[in-house]
Amino acid sequence: MAACRARIDELSALRKQLVSDRALAERRVADQEDMLRDKRQRIQRARTERELRAGEDEVSILSNDKSEAETEALELMSKVEEIEATIASAKGEYSELEEADHRHVDQEAANIEQLKSDLEAERRARNEVAAALDPVMRKRYDRVLAARSGLAVVEVKGGFCEGCHMHVPAQLVIEILKTGSVKVCPHCQRILYVAADEVSESEISIE
Ligand SMILES: [Zn+2]
């Protein structure tokens, strides 16, 4: 984008130079027209053959100069038009780049907003659950959460704690299931929960 901007600035400076060259060339054409008119009037007032010849020579030289200046002015005119077209396309390119850049920034901003609102929803859900717990359990939960880097409640699967992967005594599993009381893993102190399908396995294992 910076390169595109620099190119536009460079082209604009070149255009400015060409426009001033063109103005000078046009001015030269106008001056020569004035001089020619003047010379022609003088020819009409010529009194001798010699004056007439000299006048005609001057007119022919001036006419040549004038047509050269006209050619130059026309060339400069077309160069100005050419460079203006180039500038216009460079500007178009620049605004496309700018637009793409904005789209990118807008997308990023939208992603950040989405993440923020997701996080907010998670936090609300967590607070609702925490508020529903009784104070003693809540305290235990918060303590374990802090001590176990965010993982406070774990499942017992196949007789093992999912938090520390140590064996949980079957008696403890049965107790949780039968009384619904809150127990912690004897190894890592995380709060344990037991899924219904753990029942049969645990009951079988102590029988
Ligand atoms: Zn454990």
CSV table of C-alpha atoms and ligand atoms in Angstrom, one decimal:
chain,number,residue,atom,x,y,z
A,1,MET,CA,0.0,0.0,0.0
A,2,ALA,CA,2.9,2.4,0.8
A,3,ALA,CA,4.5,1.5,-2.5
A,4,CYS,CA,1.3,2.3,-4.3
A,5,ARG,CA,0.9,5.6,-2.5
A,6,ALA,CA,4.5,6.5,-3.4
A,7,ARG,CA,3.9,5.7,-7.0
A,8,ILE,CA,0.8,7.9,-7.1
A,9,ASP,CA,2.8,10.8,-5.5
A,10,GLU,CA,5.6,10.3,-8.1
A,11,LEU,CA,3.1,10.2,-11.0
A,12,SER,CA,1.4,13.3,-9.6
A,13,ALA,CA,4.7,15.2,-9.5
A,14,LEU,CA,5.4,14.2,-13.1
A,15,ARG,CA,2.0,15.3,-14.1
A,16,LYS,CA,2.5,18.7,-12.5
A,17,GLN,CA,5.7,19.1,-14.5
A,18,LEU,CA,4.0,18.1,-17.8
A,19,VAL,CA,1.1,20.4,-17.2
A,20,SER,CA,3.5,23.4,-16.7
A,21,ASP,CA,5.5,22.4,-19.8
A,22,ARG,CA,2.2,22.2,-21.7
A,23,ALA,CA,1.2,25.7,-20.5
A,24,LEU,CA,4.6,27.0,-21.7
A,25,ALA,CA,4.3,25.4,-25.1
A,26,GLU,CA,0.7,26.8,-25.5
A,27,ARG,CA,2.0,30.2,-24.5
A,28,ARG,CA,4.8,29.9,-27.1
A,29,VAL,CA,2.2,29.1,-29.8
A,30,ALA,CA,0.1,32.1,-28.8
A,31,ASP,CA,3.2,34.4,-28.9
A,32,GLN,CA,4.1,33.2,-32.4
A,33,GLU,CA,0.6,33.7,-33.6
A,34,ASP,CA,0.8,37.3,-32.5
A,35,MET,CA,4.2,37.8,-34.1
A,36,LEU,CA,2.9,36.3,-37.4
A,37,ARG,CA,-0.1,38.6,-37.5
A,38,ASP,CA,2.2,41.5,-36.9
A,39,LYS,CA,4.6,40.4,-39.7
A,40,ARG,CA,1.8,39.9,-42.1
A,41,GLN,CA,0.5,43.4,-41.5
A,42,ARG,CA,4.0,44.7,-42.1
A,43,ILE,CA,4.2,42.9,-45.4
A,44,GLN,CA,1.0,44.6,-46.5
A,45,ARG,CA,2.7,47.9,-45.7
A,46,ALA,CA,5.9,47.0,-47.5
A,47,ARG,CA,7.0,49.7,-50.0
A,48,THR,CA,9.9,48.0,-51.7
A,49,GLU,CA,10.5,44.5,-53.2
A,50,ARG,CA,13.3,44.0,-50.7
A,51,GLU,CA,11.0,44.7,-47.7
A,52,LEU,CA,8.4,42.4,-49.1
A,53,ARG,CA,10.9,39.5,-49.6
A,54,ALA,CA,12.4,40.0,-46.1
A,55,GLY,CA,8.9,40.0,-44.6
A,56,GLU,CA,7.9,36.9,-46.4
A,57,ASP,CA,11.1,35.0,-45.2
A,58,GLU,CA,10.4,36.0,-41.7
A,59,VAL,CA,6.8,34.8,-42.0
A,60,SER,CA,7.9,31.5,-43.3
A,61,ILE,CA,10.4,31.0,-40.5
A,62,LEU,CA,7.8,32.0,-37.9
A,63,SER,CA,5.2,29.7,-39.4
A,64,ASN,CA,7.7,26.8,-39.0
A,65,ASP,CA,8.4,27.7,-35.5
A,66,LYS,CA,4.8,28.0,-34.7
A,67,SER,CA,3.9,24.6,-36.1
A,68,GLU,CA,6.8,23.0,-34.2
A,69,ALA,CA,5.5,24.6,-31.0
A,70,GLU,CA,2.0,23.4,-31.8
A,71,THR,CA,3.3,19.8,-32.3
A,72,GLU,CA,5.1,20.0,-29.0
A,73,ALA,CA,2.0,21.4,-27.2
A,74,LEU,CA,-0.1,18.5,-28.7
A,75,GLU,CA,2.5,15.9,-27.6
A,76,LEU,CA,2.5,17.3,-24.1
A,77,MET,CA,-1.2,17.3,-24.1
A,78,SER,CA,-1.4,13.7,-24.9
A,79,LYS,CA,1.3,12.9,-22.3
A,80,VAL,CA,-0.7,14.7,-19.7
A,81,GLU,CA,-3.8,12.7,-20.6
A,82,GLU,CA,-1.8,9.4,-20.5
A,83,ILE,CA,-0.3,10.2,-17.1
A,84,GLU,CA,-3.8,11.2,-15.8
A,85,ALA,CA,-5.1,7.8,-16.9
A,86,THR,CA,-2.2,6.0,-15.1
A,87,ILE,CA,-2.8,8.1,-12.0
A,88,ALA,CA,-6.5,7.2,-12.1
A,89,SER,CA,-5.8,3.5,-12.3
A,90,ALA,CA,-3.1,3.7,-9.6
A,91,LYS,CA,-5.7,5.4,-7.4
A,92,GLY,CA,-8.2,2.7,-8.1
A,93,GLU,CA,-5.7,0.1,-7.1
A,94,TYR,CA,-4.9,2.0,-3.9
A,95,SER,CA,-8.6,2.2,-2.9
A,96,GLU,CA,-9.0,-1.5,-3.6
A,97,LEU,CA,-6.1,-2.2,-1.3
A,98,GLU,CA,-7.5,0.2,1.3
A,99,GLU,CA,-10.9,-1.5,1.1
A,100,ALA,CA,-9.3,-5.0,1.4
A,101,ASP,CA,-7.4,-3.7,4.4
A,102,HIS,CA,-10.6,-2.4,6.0
A,103,ARG,CA,-12.4,-5.6,5.4
A,104,HIS,CA,-9.6,-7.5,7.1
A,105,VAL,CA,-9.7,-5.1,10.1
A,106,ASP,CA,-13.5,-5.3,10.3
A,107,GLN,CA,-13.3,-9.1,10.3
A,108,GLU,CA,-10.8,-9.2,13.1
A,109,ALA,CA,-12.9,-6.8,15.1
A,110,ALA,CA,-15.9,-9.0,14.6
A,111,ASN,CA,-14.0,-12.1,15.7
A,112,ILE,CA,-12.8,-10.3,18.9
A,113,GLU,CA,-16.4,-9.2,19.7
A,114,GLN,CA,-17.6,-12.8,19.2
A,115,LEU,CA,-14.9,-14.2,21.5
A,116,LYS,CA,-15.7,-11.6,24.1
A,117,SER,CA,-19.4,-12.4,24.1
A,118,ASP,CA,-18.6,-16.2,24.1
A,119,LEU,CA,-16.4,-15.6,27.2
A,120,GLU,CA,-19.1,-13.5,28.8
A,121,ALA,CA,-21.7,-16.2,28.3
A,122,GLU,CA,-19.3,-18.9,29.7
A,123,ARG,CA,-18.6,-16.7,32.7
A,124,ARG,CA,-22.4,-16.1,33.3
A,125,ALA,CA,-23.1,-19.9,33.1
A,126,ARG,CA,-20.3,-20.6,35.5
A,127,ASN,CA,-21.5,-18.0,38.0
A,128,GLU,CA,-25.0,-19.4,37.8
A,129,VAL,CA,-23.8,-22.9,38.6
A,130,ALA,CA,-21.5,-21.6,41.4
A,131,ALA,CA,-24.3,-19.5,42.9
A,132,ALA,CA,-26.6,-22.6,43.0
A,133,LEU,CA,-24.0,-24.5,45.1
A,134,ASP,CA,-24.3,-24.5,48.9
A,135,PRO,CA,-21.7,-22.3,50.5
A,136,VAL,CA,-19.5,-25.1,51.9
A,137,MET,CA,-19.4,-26.8,48.6
A,138,ARG,CA,-18.8,-23.5,46.8
A,139,LYS,CA,-15.8,-22.8,49.0
A,140,ARG,CA,-14.4,-26.3,48.3
A,141,TYR,CA,-15.1,-25.9,44.6
A,142,ASP,CA,-13.3,-22.5,44.5
A,143,ARG,CA,-10.3,-23.9,46.5
A,144,VAL,CA,-9.9,-26.9,44.2
A,145,LEU,CA,-10.4,-24.8,41.1
A,146,ALA,CA,-7.6,-22.5,42.2
A,147,ALA,CA,-5.3,-25.3,43.2
A,148,ARG,CA,-5.9,-27.5,40.2
A,149,SER,CA,-5.6,-24.9,37.5
A,150,GLY,CA,-9.2,-24.7,36.5
A,151,LEU,CA,-10.2,-28.3,36.6
A,152,ALA,CA,-12.2,-28.8,39.8
A,153,VAL,CA,-14.8,-31.4,39.0
A,154,VAL,CA,-13.9,-34.6,37.3
A,155,GLU,CA,-15.6,-37.8,36.4
A,156,VAL,CA,-14.8,-41.3,37.7
A,157,LYS,CA,-14.4,-43.6,34.8
A,158,GLY,CA,-13.8,-47.3,35.1
A,159,GLY,CA,-12.9,-46.7,38.7
A,160,PHE,CA,-10.2,-44.1,38.0
A,161,CYS,CA,-10.2,-40.4,38.6
A,162,GLU,CA,-10.1,-38.5,35.3
A,163,GLY,CA,-8.1,-35.7,36.9
A,164,CYS,CA,-5.1,-37.6,38.3
A,165,HIS,CA,-5.8,-41.0,36.8
A,166,MET,CA,-5.4,-42.7,40.1
A,167,HIS,CA,-7.7,-45.5,41.3
A,168,VAL,CA,-10.8,-44.3,43.3
A,169,PRO,CA,-11.9,-46.8,45.9
A,170,ALA,CA,-15.2,-48.5,44.8
A,171,GLN,CA,-16.7,-47.8,48.2
A,172,LEU,CA,-16.4,-44.1,47.5
A,173,VAL,CA,-18.0,-44.4,44.1
A,174,ILE,CA,-21.0,-46.3,45.6
A,175,GLU,CA,-21.3,-43.7,48.4
A,176,ILE,CA,-21.5,-40.9,45.8
A,177,LEU,CA,-24.1,-42.7,43.8
A,178,LYS,CA,-26.2,-43.8,46.7
A,179,THR,CA,-26.2,-40.7,48.9
A,180,GLY,CA,-25.5,-38.1,46.3
A,181,SER,CA,-23.0,-36.5,48.7
A,182,VAL,CA,-20.0,-34.6,47.5
A,183,LYS,CA,-16.7,-36.5,47.7
A,184,VAL,CA,-13.3,-35.6,46.6
A,185,CYS,CA,-10.6,-37.8,45.1
A,186,PRO,CA,-8.3,-39.1,47.8
A,187,HIS,CA,-5.3,-38.4,45.6
A,188,CYS,CA,-5.9,-35.0,44.0
A,189,GLN,CA,-8.8,-33.6,46.1
A,190,ARG,CA,-10.8,-32.8,43.0
A,191,ILE,CA,-14.6,-33.0,43.3
A,192,LEU,CA,-15.8,-36.3,41.9
A,193,TYR,CA,-18.9,-37.1,39.9
A,194,VAL,CA,-20.1,-40.4,38.8
A,195,ALA,CA,-22.1,-41.2,35.6
A,196,ALA,CA,-25.0,-43.6,35.9
A,197,ASP,CA,-23.3,-46.3,33.9
A,198,GLU,CA,-20.5,-46.4,36.4
A,199,VAL,CA,-22.9,-48.0,38.9
A,200,SER,CA,-22.9,-51.5,37.6
A,201,GLU,CA,-19.2,-51.6,37.1
A,202,SER,CA,-18.5,-50.4,40.7
A,203,GLU,CA,-21.1,-52.7,42.3
A,204,ILE,CA,-19.7,-55.6,40.4
A,205,SER,CA,-16.2,-54.8,41.4
A,206,ILE,CA,-17.0,-54.9,45.2
A,207,GLU,CA,-19.2,-57.9,45.1
B,1,ZN,ZN,-7.7,-37.7,41.5
